[in-house]
mmCIF file of C-alpha atoms in Angstrom:
data_model
loop_
_atom_site.group_PDB
_atom_site.id
_atom_site.type_symbol
_atom_site.label_atom_id
_atom_site.label_comp_id
_atom_site.label_asym_id
_atom_site.label_seq_id
_atom_site.Cartn_x
_atom_site.Cartn_y
_atom_site.Cartn_z
ATOM 1 C CA MET A 1 -28.007 15.990 25.094
ATOM 2 C CA LYS A 2 -25.526 15.551 22.292
ATOM 3 C CA THR A 3 -24.073 12.376 20.858
ATOM 4 C CA LEU A 4 -20.680 13.246 22.375
ATOM 5 C CA ASP A 5 -22.241 13.159 25.838
ATOM 6 C CA TYR A 6 -22.946 9.468 25.294
ATOM 7 C CA LEU A 7 -19.728 8.633 23.453
ATOM 8 C CA GLY A 8 -17.534 9.980 26.224
ATOM 9 C CA LEU A 9 -15.245 11.860 23.830
ATOM 10 C CA ASP A 10 -13.562 15.167 24.607
ATOM 11 C CA PRO A 11 -15.173 17.948 22.509
ATOM 12 C CA LYS A 12 -11.856 19.783 21.918
ATOM 13 C CA SER A 13 -9.976 16.774 20.567
ATOM 14 C CA THR A 14 -13.086 15.717 18.640
ATOM 15 C CA GLU A 15 -13.149 19.134 16.970
ATOM 16 C CA LYS A 16 -9.666 18.468 15.549
ATOM 17 C CA THR A 17 -10.828 15.100 14.253
ATOM 18 C CA VAL A 18 -13.875 16.700 12.629
ATOM 19 C CA ASP A 19 -11.631 19.245 10.885
ATOM 20 C CA GLY A 20 -9.562 16.402 9.438
ATOM 21 C CA LEU A 21 -12.697 14.527 8.415
ATOM 22 C CA GLN A 22 -14.009 17.652 6.641
ATOM 23 C CA LYS A 23 -10.789 17.845 4.604
ATOM 24 C CA LEU A 24 -11.064 14.129 3.835
ATOM 25 C CA LEU A 25 -14.726 14.513 2.842
ATOM 26 C CA ALA A 26 -13.904 17.322 0.421
ATOM 27 C CA SER A 27 -11.020 15.339 -1.075
ATOM 28 C CA LEU A 28 -13.156 12.216 -1.438
ATOM 29 C CA GLN A 29 -15.868 14.216 -3.214
ATOM 30 C CA VAL A 30 -13.421 15.634 -5.770
ATOM 31 C CA TYR A 31 -11.832 12.201 -6.193
ATOM 32 C CA TYR A 32 -15.299 10.716 -6.780
ATOM 33 C CA THR A 33 -16.036 13.272 -9.491
ATOM 34 C CA ASN A 34 -12.694 12.571 -11.152
ATOM 35 C CA LEU A 35 -13.434 8.833 -11.090
ATOM 36 C CA ARG A 36 -16.789 9.441 -12.805
ATOM 37 C CA GLY A 37 -14.953 11.317 -15.545
ATOM 38 C CA TYR A 38 -12.447 8.498 -15.971
ATOM 39 C CA HIS A 39 -15.313 6.013 -16.204
ATOM 40 C CA TRP A 40 -17.088 8.075 -18.858
ATOM 41 C CA ASN A 41 -14.048 8.982 -20.941
ATOM 42 C CA VAL A 42 -11.756 5.941 -20.952
ATOM 43 C CA LYS A 43 -10.974 4.659 -24.460
ATOM 44 C CA GLY A 44 -8.859 1.974 -26.056
ATOM 45 C CA VAL A 45 -8.430 -1.772 -26.004
ATOM 46 C CA GLU A 46 -8.766 -1.868 -22.212
ATOM 47 C CA PHE A 47 -12.106 -0.020 -22.304
ATOM 48 C CA PHE A 48 -14.400 -2.786 -21.039
ATOM 49 C CA GLY A 49 -12.331 -3.795 -18.025
ATOM 50 C CA ALA A 50 -11.279 -0.250 -17.164
ATOM 51 C CA HIS A 51 -14.798 1.164 -17.525
ATOM 52 C CA GLU A 52 -16.125 -1.463 -15.125
ATOM 53 C CA LYS A 53 -13.231 -1.041 -12.647
ATOM 54 C CA TYR A 54 -13.615 2.756 -12.475
ATOM 55 C CA GLU A 55 -17.310 2.288 -11.747
ATOM 56 C CA GLU A 56 -16.361 -0.033 -8.881
ATOM 57 C CA TYR A 57 -13.964 2.633 -7.571
ATOM 58 C CA TYR A 58 -16.496 5.453 -7.694
ATOM 59 C CA ASP A 59 -19.194 3.304 -6.066
ATOM 60 C CA ASP A 60 -16.757 2.520 -3.239
ATOM 61 C CA THR A 61 -15.820 6.187 -2.934
ATOM 62 C CA ALA A 62 -19.495 7.223 -2.773
ATOM 63 C CA GLU A 63 -19.901 4.849 0.170
ATOM 64 C CA LYS A 64 -16.856 6.362 1.887
ATOM 65 C CA VAL A 65 -18.235 9.875 1.338
ATOM 66 C CA ASP A 66 -21.422 8.877 3.132
ATOM 67 C CA GLU A 67 -19.565 7.171 5.974
ATOM 68 C CA VAL A 68 -17.267 10.156 6.529
ATOM 69 C CA ALA A 69 -20.193 12.599 6.487
ATOM 70 C CA GLU A 70 -22.064 10.423 8.989
ATOM 71 C CA ARG A 71 -18.985 10.206 11.215
ATOM 72 C CA ILE A 72 -18.751 14.005 11.205
ATOM 73 C CA LEU A 73 -22.377 14.122 12.334
ATOM 74 C CA MET A 74 -21.744 11.524 15.054
ATOM 75 C CA LEU A 75 -18.961 13.761 16.367
ATOM 76 C CA SER A 76 -21.363 16.742 16.535
ATOM 77 C CA GLY A 77 -20.032 18.381 13.368
ATOM 78 C CA VAL A 78 -21.882 19.458 10.254
ATOM 79 C CA PRO A 79 -20.497 17.988 7.025
ATOM 80 C CA ALA A 80 -19.900 20.410 4.177
ATOM 81 C CA HIS A 81 -22.227 19.647 1.298
ATOM 82 C CA ASN A 82 -21.453 21.969 -1.594
ATOM 83 C CA PHE A 83 -18.777 21.768 -4.236
ATOM 84 C CA SER A 84 -17.640 25.367 -3.830
ATOM 85 C CA GLU A 85 -16.619 24.466 -0.268
ATOM 86 C CA TYR A 86 -15.079 21.146 -1.323
ATOM 87 C CA LEU A 87 -12.904 22.839 -3.930
ATOM 88 C CA LYS A 88 -11.546 25.256 -1.307
ATOM 89 C CA VAL A 89 -10.658 22.472 1.139
ATOM 90 C CA SER A 90 -9.794 19.435 -1.006
ATOM 91 C CA VAL A 91 -6.183 18.405 -1.373
ATOM 92 C CA ILE A 92 -7.139 16.531 -4.550
ATOM 93 C CA LYS A 93 -7.727 18.780 -7.540
ATOM 94 C CA GLU A 94 -10.168 18.364 -10.401
ATOM 95 C CA THR A 95 -8.773 16.712 -13.498
ATOM 96 C CA GLY A 96 -9.621 17.377 -17.090
ATOM 97 C CA VAL A 97 -10.681 14.741 -19.575
ATOM 98 C CA VAL A 98 -8.324 11.765 -19.478
ATOM 99 C CA SER A 99 -8.968 8.864 -21.861
ATOM 100 C CA ASN A 100 -5.846 6.720 -21.667
ATOM 101 C CA SER A 101 -6.162 3.951 -19.096
ATOM 102 C CA LYS A 102 -2.506 4.074 -18.002
ATOM 103 C CA GLU A 103 -2.700 7.840 -17.466
ATOM 104 C CA ILE A 104 -5.923 7.359 -15.515
ATOM 105 C CA VAL A 105 -4.289 4.752 -13.283
ATOM 106 C CA LYS A 106 -1.426 7.171 -12.567
ATOM 107 C CA GLU A 107 -3.996 9.841 -11.633
ATOM 108 C CA ILE A 108 -5.803 7.369 -9.366
ATOM 109 C CA LEU A 109 -2.531 6.367 -7.687
ATOM 110 C CA ASP A 110 -1.662 10.025 -7.068
ATOM 111 C CA SER A 111 -5.099 10.553 -5.504
ATOM 112 C CA LEU A 112 -4.822 7.435 -3.351
ATOM 113 C CA LYS A 113 -1.458 8.643 -2.068
ATOM 114 C CA VAL A 114 -3.138 11.874 -0.936
ATOM 115 C CA LEU A 115 -6.141 10.091 0.571
ATOM 116 C CA ILE A 116 -3.996 7.627 2.514
ATOM 117 C CA ALA A 117 -1.923 10.508 3.919
ATOM 118 C CA LEU A 118 -5.100 12.364 4.966
ATOM 119 C CA GLU A 119 -6.528 9.221 6.529
ATOM 120 C CA ARG A 120 -3.322 8.664 8.506
ATOM 121 C CA GLU A 121 -3.543 12.238 9.821
ATOM 122 C CA VAL A 122 -7.168 11.712 10.876
ATOM 123 C CA LEU A 123 -6.269 8.349 12.422
ATOM 124 C CA GLU A 124 -3.493 9.956 14.478
ATOM 125 C CA THR A 125 -5.708 12.828 15.671
ATOM 126 C CA ALA A 126 -8.572 10.472 16.487
ATOM 127 C CA SER A 127 -6.217 8.137 18.323
ATOM 128 C CA GLU A 128 -4.967 10.999 20.493
ATOM 129 C CA GLY A 129 -8.602 11.689 21.423
ATOM 130 C CA ASN A 130 -9.400 8.020 22.145
ATOM 131 C CA ASP A 131 -11.885 8.031 19.256
ATOM 132 C CA GLU A 132 -11.785 4.342 18.383
ATOM 133 C CA GLY A 133 -14.725 4.617 15.958
ATOM 134 C CA THR A 134 -12.873 7.036 13.692
ATOM 135 C CA VAL A 135 -9.602 5.134 14.144
ATOM 136 C CA ALA A 136 -11.271 1.906 12.988
ATOM 137 C CA LEU A 137 -12.874 3.622 9.989
ATOM 138 C CA MET A 138 -9.585 5.172 8.859
ATOM 139 C CA SER A 139 -7.685 1.938 9.471
ATOM 140 C CA ASP A 140 -10.137 0.042 7.263
ATOM 141 C CA TYR A 141 -9.862 2.645 4.490
ATOM 142 C CA ILE A 142 -6.065 2.595 4.597
ATOM 143 C CA SER A 143 -5.864 -1.210 4.435
ATOM 144 C CA GLU A 144 -8.269 -1.344 1.496
ATOM 145 C CA GLN A 145 -6.557 1.456 -0.405
ATOM 146 C CA GLU A 146 -3.081 -0.002 0.151
ATOM 147 C CA LYS A 147 -4.270 -3.162 -1.589
ATOM 148 C CA THR A 148 -5.657 -1.081 -4.464
ATOM 149 C CA VAL A 149 -2.317 0.732 -4.750
ATOM 150 C CA TRP A 150 -0.516 -2.605 -4.947
ATOM 151 C CA MET A 151 -2.855 -3.835 -7.695
ATOM 152 C CA LEU A 152 -2.648 -0.638 -9.721
ATOM 153 C CA THR A 153 1.155 -0.498 -9.520
ATOM 154 C CA ALA A 154 1.239 -4.124 -10.678
ATOM 155 C CA TYR A 155 -1.001 -3.135 -13.609
ATOM 156 C CA LEU A 156 1.451 -0.393 -14.614
ATOM 157 C CA SER A 157 4.496 -2.719 -14.345
#
């Protein structure tokens, strides 16, 4: 028996949710890699605080990557696990070296905008399939990221 047999979810609607989660997983992986680069390359008077904050962001993103991959598995999917696949699917693109903290924050905000939109799409699809587990996960991510957006826009003001 499969997990879906016990969860009582429709395989066809779950397949759509898994597709959305795969796109989110790929985008989170590229975002994570970009955050690592920001952490390594930030320079200037804000170095200490920014360096620490970007580490916090990539640690949080690594946790989300794991949770999304596990959710895909729970829904009888197989999470992609190589960067060549992520780069084909991700809505977020790789960035080059960025050292200025304000430019980095703008890049992070642009990425969060994309992630929140993806998460809302997954939430809607999961909701249509009565997949409360995925809905709750996406809802939590959105709430957390909206607060981060607020804080980062305040930083840029």
